[in-house]
Each structure stands twice: as C-alpha cells, then as structure tokens.
Short mmCIF file of C-alpha atoms in Angstrom, two decimals:
data_model
loop_
_atom_site.label_atom_id
_atom_site.label_comp_id
_atom_site.label_asym_id
_atom_site.label_seq_id
_atom_site.Cartn_x
_atom_site.Cartn_y
_atom_site.Cartn_z
CA MET Y 784 -70.10 -17.06 14.27
CA VAL Y 785 -66.46 -17.90 14.16
CA TRP Y 786 -65.92 -15.00 11.86
CA ALA Y 787 -67.50 -12.53 14.22
CA GLN Y 788 -65.31 -13.76 17.00
CA THR Y 789 -62.13 -13.60 15.07
CA ARG Y 790 -62.84 -10.13 13.74
CA PRO Y 791 -61.51 -8.17 16.74
CA MET Y 792 -58.55 -10.54 16.87
CA LEU Y 793 -57.88 -9.97 13.23
CA LYS Y 794 -58.04 -6.24 13.80
CA LYS Y 795 -55.55 -6.52 16.64
CA LEU Y 796 -53.28 -8.62 14.51
CA LEU Y 797 -53.37 -6.14 11.68
CA LEU Y 798 -52.71 -3.27 14.01
CA SER Y 799 -49.74 -4.93 15.63
CA LEU Y 800 -48.43 -5.85 12.23
CA ALA Y 801 -48.74 -2.29 11.05
CA LEU Y 802 -47.01 -1.01 14.15
CA LEU Y 803 -44.26 -3.54 13.81
CA SER Y 804 -43.66 -2.71 10.20
CA CYS Y 805 -43.63 0.95 11.10
CA ILE Y 806 -41.03 0.38 13.74
CA ALA Y 807 -39.10 -1.88 11.49
CA ALA Y 808 -39.10 0.62 8.69
CA GLU Y 809 -38.02 3.35 11.00
CA GLY Y 810 -35.25 1.20 12.42
CA GLU Y 811 -33.91 0.48 8.99
CA GLU Y 812 -33.64 4.04 7.81
CA ARG Y 813 -30.43 4.58 9.63
CA ALA Y 814 -26.90 4.89 8.51
CA ARG Y 815 -24.40 2.51 9.93
CA LEU Y 816 -20.73 3.03 9.44
CA LEU Y 817 -18.09 0.36 9.58
CA ALA Y 818 -14.69 1.92 9.96
CA ALA Y 819 -11.39 0.23 9.40
CA LYS Y 820 -7.92 1.49 10.16
CA ARG Y 821 -5.04 -0.27 8.47
CA VAL Y 822 -1.32 0.28 8.62
CA HIS Y 823 -0.13 -0.12 5.09
CA ASN Y 824 3.60 -0.58 5.66
CA LEU Y 825 5.38 -3.83 5.70
CA TYR Y 826 8.17 -2.38 7.83
CA LEU Y 827 7.71 0.25 10.48
CA VAL Y 828 10.94 2.17 10.72
CA GLU Y 829 11.86 5.07 12.92
CA GLY Y 830 12.14 8.25 10.93
CA ARG Y 831 10.51 6.80 7.82
CA ASP Y 832 6.95 7.18 6.61
CA ILE Y 833 4.17 5.01 7.90
CA VAL Y 834 1.03 5.04 5.78
CA VAL Y 835 -2.21 4.67 7.72
CA GLN Y 836 -5.42 4.11 5.78
CA TYR Y 837 -8.86 4.70 7.14
CA SER Y 838 -11.91 3.46 5.29
CA LEU Y 839 -15.50 4.13 6.23
CA HIS Y 840 -18.23 1.93 4.79
CA ASN Y 841 -21.90 2.77 5.09
CA VAL Y 842 -23.91 -0.41 5.41
CA GLY Y 843 -27.10 1.26 6.50
CA GLN Y 844 -30.07 2.38 4.47
CA ALA Y 845 -29.70 6.11 4.97
CA ALA Y 846 -26.87 8.49 4.34
CA ALA Y 847 -24.55 9.28 7.21
CA ILE Y 848 -24.39 12.99 7.82
CA ASN Y 849 -21.61 15.03 9.30
CA VAL Y 850 -19.09 12.27 9.64
CA GLN Y 851 -16.05 13.14 11.69
CA LEU Y 852 -13.01 10.95 11.90
CA THR Y 853 -10.54 11.77 14.64
CA ASP Y 854 -7.42 9.87 15.44
CA ALA Y 855 -5.88 10.74 18.76
CA GLY Y 856 -3.51 7.83 18.70
CA PHE Y 857 -0.52 9.58 17.20
CA SER Y 858 0.71 12.00 19.80
CA ALA Y 859 2.85 14.90 18.73
CA GLU Y 860 5.82 13.86 20.83
CA ASP Y 861 6.02 10.44 19.24
CA PHE Y 862 5.04 11.16 15.67
CA ASP Y 863 5.45 13.78 13.01
CA ILE Y 864 2.69 14.20 10.50
CA ALA Y 865 4.19 13.93 7.06
CA GLY Y 866 0.93 14.07 5.13
CA GLY Y 867 -2.81 14.16 5.62
CA GLN Y 868 -4.67 15.19 8.70
CA LEU Y 869 -5.59 13.28 11.81
CA GLN Y 870 -8.99 14.88 11.89
CA VAL Y 871 -11.20 14.83 8.86
CA LYS Y 872 -14.80 15.51 8.14
CA PHE Y 873 -17.10 14.08 5.53
CA ASP Y 874 -20.38 15.84 4.96
CA ARG Y 875 -22.25 12.87 3.73
CA ILE Y 876 -21.65 9.22 3.07
CA ALA Y 877 -24.34 7.69 0.92
CA PRO Y 878 -25.73 4.25 1.69
CA ASN Y 879 -23.60 1.42 0.31
CA ALA Y 880 -20.80 3.86 -0.32
CA ASN Y 881 -17.42 4.07 1.24
CA VAL Y 882 -14.78 6.71 1.67
CA SER Y 883 -11.17 6.39 2.54
CA HIS Y 884 -8.61 8.66 4.04
CA THR Y 885 -4.88 8.34 4.33
CA VAL Y 886 -2.45 9.81 6.80
CA VAL Y 887 1.32 9.56 6.62
CA VAL Y 888 3.17 9.74 9.90
CA LYS Y 889 6.82 9.48 10.82
CA PRO Y 890 7.68 7.96 14.15
CA LYS Y 891 10.29 9.73 16.18
CA ASN Y 892 11.26 6.81 18.36
CA PHE Y 893 11.61 3.11 17.91
CA GLY Y 894 10.09 0.38 19.99
CA TYR Y 895 6.70 -1.26 20.34
CA PHE Y 896 3.77 0.96 19.67
CA ASN Y 897 0.14 0.16 20.14
CA PHE Y 898 -1.89 1.47 17.23
CA THR Y 899 -5.23 2.31 18.77
CA ALA Y 900 -8.60 2.87 17.21
CA ALA Y 901 -9.70 6.20 15.85
CA GLU Y 902 -13.05 7.66 16.72
CA VAL Y 903 -15.85 8.17 14.25
CA SER Y 904 -18.91 10.25 14.98
CA TYR Y 905 -21.85 10.75 12.68
CA GLN Y 906 -25.52 11.48 12.49
CA PRO Y 907 -27.36 8.33 11.51
CA SER Y 908 -29.93 10.17 9.42
CA GLU Y 909 -30.80 13.60 8.23
CA ASP Y 910 -33.30 14.39 10.90
CA SER Y 911 -31.86 12.62 13.87
CA ALA Y 912 -30.44 14.73 16.59
CA GLU Y 913 -28.27 12.14 18.24
CA ILE Y 914 -24.69 11.65 17.27
CA GLN Y 915 -23.57 8.09 16.97
CA ILE Y 916 -20.06 7.41 18.16
CA GLY Y 917 -18.08 4.50 16.92
CA TYR Y 918 -14.52 3.31 16.75
CA THR Y 919 -12.44 2.00 13.93
CA SER Y 920 -10.69 -1.31 13.99
CA GLU Y 921 -7.40 -1.38 15.82
CA PRO Y 922 -4.28 -2.38 13.91
CA GLY Y 923 -2.80 -3.57 17.19
CA GLU Y 924 0.75 -3.51 18.38
CA GLY Y 925 3.54 -2.98 15.93
CA GLY Y 926 7.26 -2.87 16.37
CA ILE Y 927 8.95 0.24 15.06
CA ILE Y 928 12.46 -0.76 14.08
CA ALA Y 929 15.40 1.48 14.80
CA PHE Y 930 16.73 3.17 11.73
CA ARG Y 931 20.21 1.67 12.16
CA ASP Y 932 18.92 -1.86 11.90
CA TYR Y 933 16.77 -1.09 8.90
CA ASP Y 934 19.59 0.67 7.15
CA LYS Y 935 21.96 -2.20 7.77
CA LYS Y 936 19.58 -4.51 5.99
CA PHE Y 937 18.20 -2.42 3.18
CA SER Y 938 20.43 0.46 2.21
CA PRO Y 939 22.44 0.16 -1.02
CA HIS Y 940 25.70 0.39 0.94
CA VAL Y 941 27.39 2.31 -1.84
CA PHE Y 942 30.27 3.50 0.32
CA ASP Y 943 30.94 -0.02 1.57
CA TRP Y 944 31.11 -1.34 -1.97
CA LEU Y 945 33.51 1.38 -3.01
CA ILE Y 946 35.88 0.52 -0.19
CA PHE Y 947 35.60 -3.13 -1.16
CA ALA Y 948 36.46 -2.33 -4.75
CA LEU Y 949 39.44 -0.30 -3.64
CA LEU Y 950 40.73 -3.14 -1.50
CA MET Y 951 40.25 -5.70 -4.23
CA ILE Y 952 42.31 -3.76 -6.78
CA PRO Y 953 45.77 -4.87 -5.54
CA ALA Y 954 44.58 -8.44 -5.14
CA LEU Y 955 43.56 -8.50 -8.77
CA LEU Y 956 46.24 -6.30 -10.20
CA VAL Y 957 49.26 -8.25 -9.00
CA PRO Y 958 48.39 -11.58 -10.62
CA PHE Y 959 47.30 -9.78 -13.75
CA MET Y 960 50.60 -7.96 -14.14
CA MET Y 961 52.48 -11.19 -13.63
CA TRP Y 962 50.53 -12.92 -16.32
CA PHE Y 963 50.73 -9.99 -18.68
CA ASN Y 964 54.49 -9.76 -18.44
CA ILE Y 965 54.93 -13.42 -19.21
CA LYS Y 966 52.43 -13.43 -22.01
CA SER Y 967 53.91 -10.44 -23.73
CA LYS Y 968 57.18 -12.33 -24.12
CA TYR Y 969 55.55 -14.96 -26.26
CA THR Y 970 53.31 -12.77 -28.37
CA ILE Y 971 54.43 -12.30 -31.95
CA THR Y 972 54.01 -8.67 -32.74
CA SER Y 973 53.75 -7.43 -36.28
CA ARG Y 974 57.17 -5.79 -36.21
CA SER Y 975 59.46 -8.68 -35.41
CA LYS Y 976 59.03 -12.21 -36.66
CA ARG Y 977 59.94 -14.00 -33.56
CA LYS Y 978 61.26 -13.13 -30.19
CA ALA Y 979 64.28 -15.00 -29.03
CA ASP Y 980 63.73 -17.47 -26.29
CA GLN S 933 -10.77 -17.07 32.36
CA TYR S 934 -14.44 -16.46 32.78
CA VAL S 935 -16.12 -18.92 34.96
CA ALA S 936 -19.44 -19.89 33.51
CA PHE S 937 -22.10 -20.32 36.11
CA ALA S 938 -24.20 -23.39 36.25
CA GLN S 939 -27.34 -21.57 35.25
CA GLU S 940 -25.72 -19.83 32.37
CA ASP S 941 -28.68 -20.36 30.18
CA GLU S 942 -30.75 -18.12 32.36
CA VAL S 943 -28.90 -15.09 31.26
CA GLU S 944 -30.66 -11.87 30.36
CA GLY S 945 -34.10 -13.28 30.71
CA GLU S 946 -35.30 -12.95 27.17
CA GLU S 947 -35.03 -15.58 24.51
CA ASP S 948 -34.15 -18.30 26.89
CA ASP S 949 -35.90 -20.90 24.86
CA LEU S 950 -33.33 -20.44 22.15
CA ILE S 951 -30.47 -21.25 24.44
CA ASP S 952 -31.72 -24.66 25.26
CA ASP S 953 -29.84 -27.61 24.10
CA GLU S 954 -32.04 -29.36 21.67
CA GLU S 955 -30.46 -27.52 18.79
CA VAL S 956 -27.43 -28.95 17.15
CA ASN S 957 -24.52 -26.75 18.06
CA VAL S 958 -23.40 -25.91 14.63
CA ASP S 959 -22.06 -22.51 15.50
CA ASP S 960 -20.26 -23.43 18.55
CA GLY S 961 -16.99 -22.17 19.85
CA THR S 962 -13.76 -23.63 18.71
CA GLY S 963 -13.15 -27.27 18.50
CA VAL S 964 -16.23 -28.86 19.92
CA GLU S 965 -18.12 -31.23 17.74
CA VAL S 966 -19.94 -32.88 20.58
CA GLU S 967 -23.66 -32.91 20.13
CA ALA S 968 -25.60 -31.10 22.78
CA THR S 969 -25.88 -32.98 25.99
CA GLU S 970 -28.85 -32.69 28.20
CA GLY S 971 -27.99 -30.12 30.78
CA GLU S 972 -26.05 -27.00 30.08
CA GLU S 973 -23.77 -27.45 33.05
CA GLU S 974 -20.51 -27.76 31.21
CA GLU S 975 -18.46 -24.64 31.24
CA GLU S 976 -16.96 -23.05 28.24
CA GLU S 977 -17.70 -26.00 26.00
CA GLU S 978 -21.35 -25.49 25.38
CA GLU S 979 -21.80 -21.76 25.32
CA GLU S 980 -24.90 -20.28 23.90
CA ALA S 981 -24.71 -20.23 20.19
CA LYS S 982 -26.57 -16.97 20.08
CA GLY S 983 -25.62 -13.46 20.89
CA SER S 984 -26.91 -11.01 23.37
CA PRO S 985 -30.08 -9.20 22.39
CA ASP S 986 -28.43 -5.92 23.31
CA ALA S 987 -25.79 -6.29 20.69
CA ASP S 988 -26.16 -5.92 16.99
CA THR S 989 -23.56 -7.19 14.59
CA ILE S 990 -23.11 -6.86 10.89
CA ILE S 991 -20.47 -8.20 8.57
CA LEU S 992 -19.03 -6.60 5.47
CA PHE S 993 -16.49 -8.19 3.17
CA THR S 994 -13.92 -5.68 2.04
CA LYS S 995 -11.53 -7.97 0.17
CA PRO S 996 -13.11 -8.98 -2.13
CA THR S 997 -16.12 -6.73 -1.86
CA GLY S 998 -19.43 -8.43 -2.17
CA THR S 999 -21.59 -10.86 -0.30
CA GLY S 1000 -18.77 -13.22 0.49
CA ALA S 1001 -20.38 -16.00 -1.51
CA GLU S 1002 -17.28 -16.38 -3.65
CA LEU S 1003 -13.85 -16.23 -2.14
CA PRO S 1004 -10.55 -16.37 -4.00
CA ALA S 1005 -8.23 -19.29 -3.39
CA GLY S 1006 -4.78 -18.35 -2.25
CA LYS S 1007 -5.61 -14.68 -1.90
CA ILE S 1008 -6.44 -12.63 1.14
CA VAL S 1009 -10.02 -12.39 2.31
CA GLU S 1010 -10.74 -9.49 4.62
CA PHE S 1011 -13.93 -8.46 6.31
CA LEU S 1012 -15.16 -6.02 8.91
CA VAL S 1013 -17.58 -6.82 11.67
CA GLY S 1014 -19.49 -3.93 13.12
CA PHE S 1015 -20.76 -4.21 16.65
CA THR S 1016 -23.37 -1.87 18.10
CA ASN S 1017 -24.09 -1.84 21.79
CA ASN S 1018 -27.79 -1.22 22.20
CA GLY S 1019 -27.83 -2.03 25.88
CA ASP S 1020 -26.78 0.01 28.82
CA LYS S 1021 -23.83 -1.98 29.99
CA ASP S 1022 -20.35 -2.27 28.58
CA PHE S 1023 -19.51 -5.11 26.29
CA VAL S 1024 -16.05 -6.44 25.67
CA LEU S 1025 -15.34 -8.01 22.30
CA ASP S 1026 -13.13 -11.00 22.90
CA ALA S 1027 -12.25 -12.56 19.60
CA ILE S 1028 -13.32 -13.55 16.15
CA ASP S 1029 -12.71 -16.99 14.85
CA ALA S 1030 -13.42 -18.26 11.38
CA SER S 1031 -13.55 -21.81 10.18
CA PHE S 1032 -14.30 -23.80 7.09
CA ARG S 1033 -16.82 -26.55 7.51
CA TYR S 1034 -18.11 -29.38 5.46
CA PRO S 1035 -21.04 -27.88 3.58
CA MET S 1036 -23.31 -30.86 4.21
CA ASP S 1037 -22.58 -30.98 7.90
CA PHE S 1038 -21.58 -27.77 9.57
CA SER S 1039 -20.34 -29.45 12.66
CA PHE S 1040 -17.49 -31.07 10.77
CA TYR S 1041 -14.48 -28.79 10.74
CA ILE S 1042 -12.31 -28.76 7.67
CA GLN S 1043 -10.05 -25.88 8.63
CA ASN S 1044 -9.90 -23.70 11.66
CA PHE S 1045 -8.39 -20.26 11.28
CA THR S 1046 -6.54 -18.50 14.04
CA ALA S 1047 -8.77 -16.57 16.35
CA ILE S 1048 -7.71 -12.96 16.66
CA PRO S 1049 -8.18 -11.56 20.18
CA TYR S 1050 -9.35 -7.99 20.36
CA ASN S 1051 -10.40 -7.24 23.95
CA ARG S 1052 -12.21 -4.12 22.81
CA ALA S 1053 -14.51 -2.42 25.24
CA VAL S 1054 -17.67 -0.99 23.72
CA LYS S 1055 -19.65 1.44 25.79
CA PRO S 1056 -23.42 1.66 25.70
CA ARG S 1057 -24.82 3.32 22.59
CA GLN S 1058 -21.47 3.13 20.88
CA GLU S 1059 -20.21 1.09 18.00
CA ALA S 1060 -16.94 -0.60 17.24
CA THR S 1061 -15.53 -2.26 14.19
CA VAL S 1062 -13.13 -5.15 14.12
CA MET S 1063 -11.25 -6.47 11.15
CA TYR S 1064 -10.29 -10.03 10.34
CA SER S 1065 -8.48 -11.53 7.41
CA PHE S 1066 -7.50 -15.00 6.28
CA TYR S 1067 -6.25 -16.86 3.24
CA PRO S 1068 -8.31 -19.71 1.81
CA ALA S 1069 -5.91 -22.42 0.78
CA GLU S 1070 -5.23 -22.86 -2.92
CA ALA S 1071 -6.11 -26.51 -2.60
CA PHE S 1072 -9.73 -25.62 -1.97
CA ALA S 1073 -10.24 -23.99 -5.35
CA GLY S 1074 -13.43 -25.03 -7.03
CA ARG S 1075 -15.05 -26.41 -3.92
CA PRO S 1076 -17.99 -25.19 -1.94
CA LEU S 1077 -17.29 -24.92 1.74
CA GLY S 1078 -19.23 -23.78 4.70
CA LEU S 1079 -17.75 -20.69 6.28
CA THR S 1080 -18.59 -19.90 9.85
CA ILE S 1081 -17.44 -16.71 11.49
CA ASN S 1082 -18.10 -16.33 15.18
CA LEU S 1083 -17.73 -13.24 17.30
CA ALA S 1084 -17.14 -13.96 20.95
CA TYR S 1085 -17.86 -11.25 23.48
CA HIS S 1086 -18.97 -10.85 27.02
CA ASP S 1087 -20.88 -8.28 28.96
CA ALA S 1088 -20.15 -6.55 32.21
CA ASP S 1089 -21.78 -9.35 34.19
CA GLY S 1090 -19.39 -11.88 32.76
CA ASN S 1091 -21.87 -13.62 30.48
CA VAL S 1092 -20.12 -14.91 27.43
CA PHE S 1093 -21.80 -14.80 24.05
CA ILE S 1094 -20.71 -16.33 20.82
CA GLU S 1095 -22.58 -14.95 17.89
CA PRO S 1096 -22.29 -16.37 14.42
CA VAL S 1097 -21.98 -13.35 12.18
CA PHE S 1098 -21.61 -15.43 9.05
CA ASN S 1099 -22.72 -18.98 8.55
CA GLN S 1100 -23.16 -19.81 4.91
CA THR S 1101 -21.81 -21.97 2.17
CA VAL S 1102 -19.25 -20.18 0.04
CA SER S 1103 -17.50 -21.34 -3.04
CA ILE S 1104 -13.77 -20.95 -3.44
CA VAL S 1105 -12.91 -19.71 -6.88
CA GLU S 1106 -9.57 -19.58 -8.57
CA ILE S 1107 -8.71 -16.17 -9.87
CA ASP S 1108 -7.18 -16.48 -13.25
CA GLU S 1109 -4.11 -14.39 -13.18
CA GLY S 1110 -3.12 -14.31 -16.78
CA MET S 1111 0.63 -14.45 -17.06
CA ASP S 1112 2.32 -16.31 -14.29
CA GLY S 1113 5.40 -18.48 -14.17
CA GLU S 1114 3.71 -21.59 -15.45
CA THR S 1115 2.10 -20.04 -18.47
CA PHE S 1116 5.26 -18.18 -19.36
CA PHE S 1117 7.35 -21.32 -19.49
CA LEU S 1118 4.57 -23.09 -21.29
CA TYR S 1119 4.84 -20.55 -24.06
CA VAL S 1120 8.63 -20.88 -24.13
CA PHE S 1121 8.29 -24.63 -24.41
CA MET S 1122 5.77 -24.39 -27.22
CA LEU S 1123 8.02 -21.96 -29.06
CA ALA S 1124 11.00 -24.27 -28.69
CA PHE S 1125 8.95 -27.21 -29.90
CA ALA S 1126 7.83 -25.25 -32.94
CA VAL S 1127 11.44 -24.33 -33.71
CA LEU S 1128 12.41 -27.96 -33.35
CA LEU S 1129 9.73 -28.99 -35.80
CA LEU S 1130 10.92 -26.36 -38.25
CA VAL S 1131 14.52 -27.45 -38.03
CA ALA S 1132 13.64 -31.11 -38.35
CA GLY S 1133 11.39 -30.40 -41.27
CA HIS S 1134 14.01 -28.30 -42.99
CA HIS S 1135 16.70 -30.89 -42.48
CA PHE S 1136 14.50 -33.67 -43.65
CA LEU S 1137 13.36 -31.79 -46.72
CA SER S 1138 16.81 -30.62 -47.73
CA SER S 1139 18.31 -34.05 -47.33
CA PHE S 1140 15.47 -35.47 -49.33
CA GLY S 1141 16.05 -33.01 -52.16
CA ARG S 1142 19.75 -33.65 -52.42
CA LYS S 1143 21.12 -36.69 -54.22
CA LYS S 1144 22.07 -39.32 -51.80
CA GLY S 1145 25.77 -39.59 -51.12
CA SER S 1146 26.77 -36.20 -52.44
CA LYS S 1147 28.90 -34.43 -49.94
CA LYS S 1148 31.02 -31.37 -50.26
CA THR S 1149 34.27 -31.76 -52.12
CA VAL S 1150 37.07 -33.14 -50.08
CA VAL S 1151 40.41 -31.49 -50.42
CA GLU S 1152 42.77 -34.26 -51.21
CA MET S 1153 46.09 -33.57 -49.66
CA GLY S 1154 47.52 -36.95 -50.17
CA THR S 1155 50.14 -37.96 -47.71
CA ASN S 1156 52.49 -35.08 -46.99
CA LYS S 1157 55.15 -36.82 -45.02
CA LYS S 1158 56.38 -40.29 -45.19
CA ASP S 1159 54.98 -41.02 -41.76
CA GLY S 1160 51.45 -41.08 -43.24
CA VAL S 1161 49.97 -38.47 -40.97
CA ASP S 1162 46.69 -37.16 -42.16
CA TYR S 1163 46.78 -33.37 -42.28
CA ASP S 1164 43.60 -32.64 -44.12
CA TRP S 1165 41.71 -31.57 -41.04
CA LEU S 1166 43.99 -28.59 -40.58
CA PRO S 1167 42.94 -25.23 -42.01
CA LYS S 1168 44.73 -24.01 -45.09
CA GLU S 1169 46.77 -21.33 -43.40
CA VAL S 1170 48.33 -23.72 -40.98
CA LEU S 1171 49.11 -26.16 -43.76
CA ASN S 1172 50.93 -23.47 -45.70
CA ASP S 1173 52.80 -22.51 -42.59
CA LEU S 1174 53.73 -26.14 -42.09
CA LYS S 1175 55.07 -26.45 -45.57
CA LYS S 1176 57.19 -23.34 -45.21
CA THR S 1177 58.98 -23.87 -41.94
CA PRO S 1178 60.94 -26.98 -41.14
CA ARG S 1179 59.41 -28.65 -38.20
CA GLN S 1180 61.61 -30.25 -35.69
CA SER S 1181 60.76 -32.04 -32.57
CA PRO S 1182 62.44 -30.76 -29.44
CA GLN S 1183 64.54 -33.95 -29.31
CA GLN S 1184 65.86 -33.42 -32.79
CA ARG S 1185 66.50 -29.77 -32.00
CA LYS S 1186 68.43 -30.64 -28.96
CA THR S 1187 70.60 -33.23 -30.70
CA LYS S 1188 71.18 -30.81 -33.56
CA ARG S 1189 72.17 -28.07 -31.20
CA VAL S 1190 74.43 -30.34 -29.25
CA ALA S 1191 75.95 -31.52 -32.47
CA SER S 1192 76.42 -27.98 -33.76
CA SER S 1193 77.79 -26.64 -30.49
CA LYS S 1194 80.27 -29.35 -30.34
#
C-alpha cells in the first residue's frame, strides 16, 4: 500500500533529479577565464620600458574559444609601444590551461597613472553563440618617476667620477712629491755608498 | 559608508533562512569575534556571511599554483578571484581580505592581512577578476592554519555581501632553498674546523716523533761587545755589517766632531 503511494512520488523525484543533473551538467561544460594583468617593473620611469604581463587561466570544464584580449588603457599620446601588441587573440584555451601575453610600453610623461583593466571576450564553449565579456585584474595606480630623478639615483655617473678624479689629482700629487723628494735623499742607490747629510 | 537597513536579512528574498543568526559567524568581516546576537539589527558588524545568489565566485592560486593547501613560508602567495555577475543589476566589488585563523576555531584570528580595496563595477552578464597577494610569515612554517579569504561586494541597491571564497585549513611549508647564507657559512666553518684538526694532528704527531728537547742549532755568537748585549737575534747580514763599520752613538759623534773641529 505504502509502496503504491510512494511510486508516483518516487517517479517525480527521479525526474527532478534527472533534470537537475542535466542542468548541472550543462552548466558545468563552460569555460571560465580568470585574467590577471600585472606590471612587472619595480620602478616605473618615464621613457624607460614598462613590462606588462597578462595571464589568462581557464578554470572551467570546456575550452574557451576565440579569446580576445584588448587593452585600451595605454593611449597613444601617453605611451609608446616598445614590444608586443595591445590586442591579441587566442583561438582556444583548453580547460585547466593558461596562456600569458606580455606587452612592453614606454611612458611619455611622468606622474601618477591609473593602470586599468583590460577586456577579455571569449566564447564559453564550442557551440555557444554568446560572447562572454570579462575584465582582467587592475594593477591600480602607479607613479611614473621623471627620468631625471631616476637617473640621479641609478646611473653610473661616469662623467661625475672622472671630474672627481681630475680634481683629486693635485690633492694627492702634492703630498706625494714632497715625500718622494725627501725620501730620495736618504735612499742608498747602488752607485754611491752614502749620500752626505 | 553604506548604511545597513534594519531588515538587512530580508534582502533578495531567496535563501533568507541562511542569513539568520544561529550560525556561528566564522566568515565574518574584519575584526569581529562576537558570537551572533539575536537580532540582526547591528549595522556593519554582523553582515551576512553569504554572498548574493546572483554572483558566482571562484578562486585560483597562481603563486604557487595548486589547491592552496600548502603555502610557502616567507614567500609570496598570489591568487585570483573571478567574479561573474549572473544577475541583472550592477555589482561593485569592494575589497578582499584574507586572514589566518586558528585551525580548531575559525573565529580566532591569528593574523589579519591588509584588505585591498578594488571598487570594481561589474555589469550584468560580465565577469571580473581581482588579484590579491600576501606573504605568510616565516615563523608559521610547519604549522597548519586556517585561511579565510572574504570578498566583500555590494549590489546596486546597496546590499552588502561578504562571501568567503576560501575557508580551509592550509599548512605552511618551508621551501628548502639549498644554498643560502647560513648553509654557506656552515660549510666554511666545517672546513675551518677540519683544517684545524689536521694542523693539530700534524703538530701533535710531529712533536711526538721528534726526540724531546731537540731544537734547531743555536748560533752561538758569544758576547760581541763588552757591554754584554745579545746580538744573536739579528740576521747574519746585519751582524756582518755591524762588525765592519764602527758604530758610534750620536753623542760620541758629536763630541768627536767637536774635538776634531777644535
């Protein structure tokens, strides 16, 4: 009796379970990209290279198709591109795989600059029509130092050292000549036995 | 800055039963170890410990890659948190904060890392990634600790959510570096000690082999001058030179000169 009553309920339960698992399975077969943008430099200096690394990690179950990475944060009037491209495309990123991309830029001005996120767009699976848009992590605000200040601290200062050496020569030479003259009076050379006085 | 309304727990309608206060707030916001009080009327102290159902988060450790179950002491740990907005309103990611907890009692804070504010707006159907990094202290090496990482965000209506994206026990391991300053000087010390042993052994053995009391032959000079000065420590060349030239003290020279000039 109890069994007959629970039969339709059991059927319903099984059906809902099947449906749920179907949905769940479908939900899982998606690619999911985590994108990071990192500024690699320790010092950001005007006129010198800044290395920017982008890394895309696929944490989903399916491959990400048609991945496009676009960085609109480095405008042409503030930055020169010294290497790499600001727009790159990856055909496919397999699940649990990651790709990385590097761009080298040279800032034209100094001051505070806000490094903004780059945009990533991809198809979450082979047969999905929608394009998923995401953004990378933002490095945040960085201070680009003026070249003069950086140079003052880090350049080898060869010219300054040469001038210093030149200026030190009389200061060293005069005492040396004094000593040498006195010493040579008391040195016994091989020719004469002894010098008078 | 966000005023929490008195009926905060009624937010979004769904899953309200989870927001109620009988749970222990293990994944609370910063600094509050107070157990849940009855009503949820306090602002900003007792936020929901769950996230919004419209948001989906995932964490990925990039330095070091893996599950995050083992973290290096004294080295950087970096991870990414991906946020997907499945709703139809904007979300704003406020901050991530990470903290080490006592593994037996997650409400006991051992170390609280700086929260990094992001203030990232995420539009509906879009994703965003945020990055966070910290250094586990070297002192924690070899210990298991509870690591809790919370992502705080709010939606367009001003509801604040704090979602624990990571809440597990991790063990802090010490990465063996190989050659560092300590091991280098250890090797130098051991080398010096070995050399010392060799020298001591050699000295001991050679003195043992020799007859006792035999020393190298002493050059007997006798007493050169009547004043009994001992010259035998001088090298031979100087001694010969001494014998050849008559030595005079400056006093004697002066008196001689005076005498001769007169």
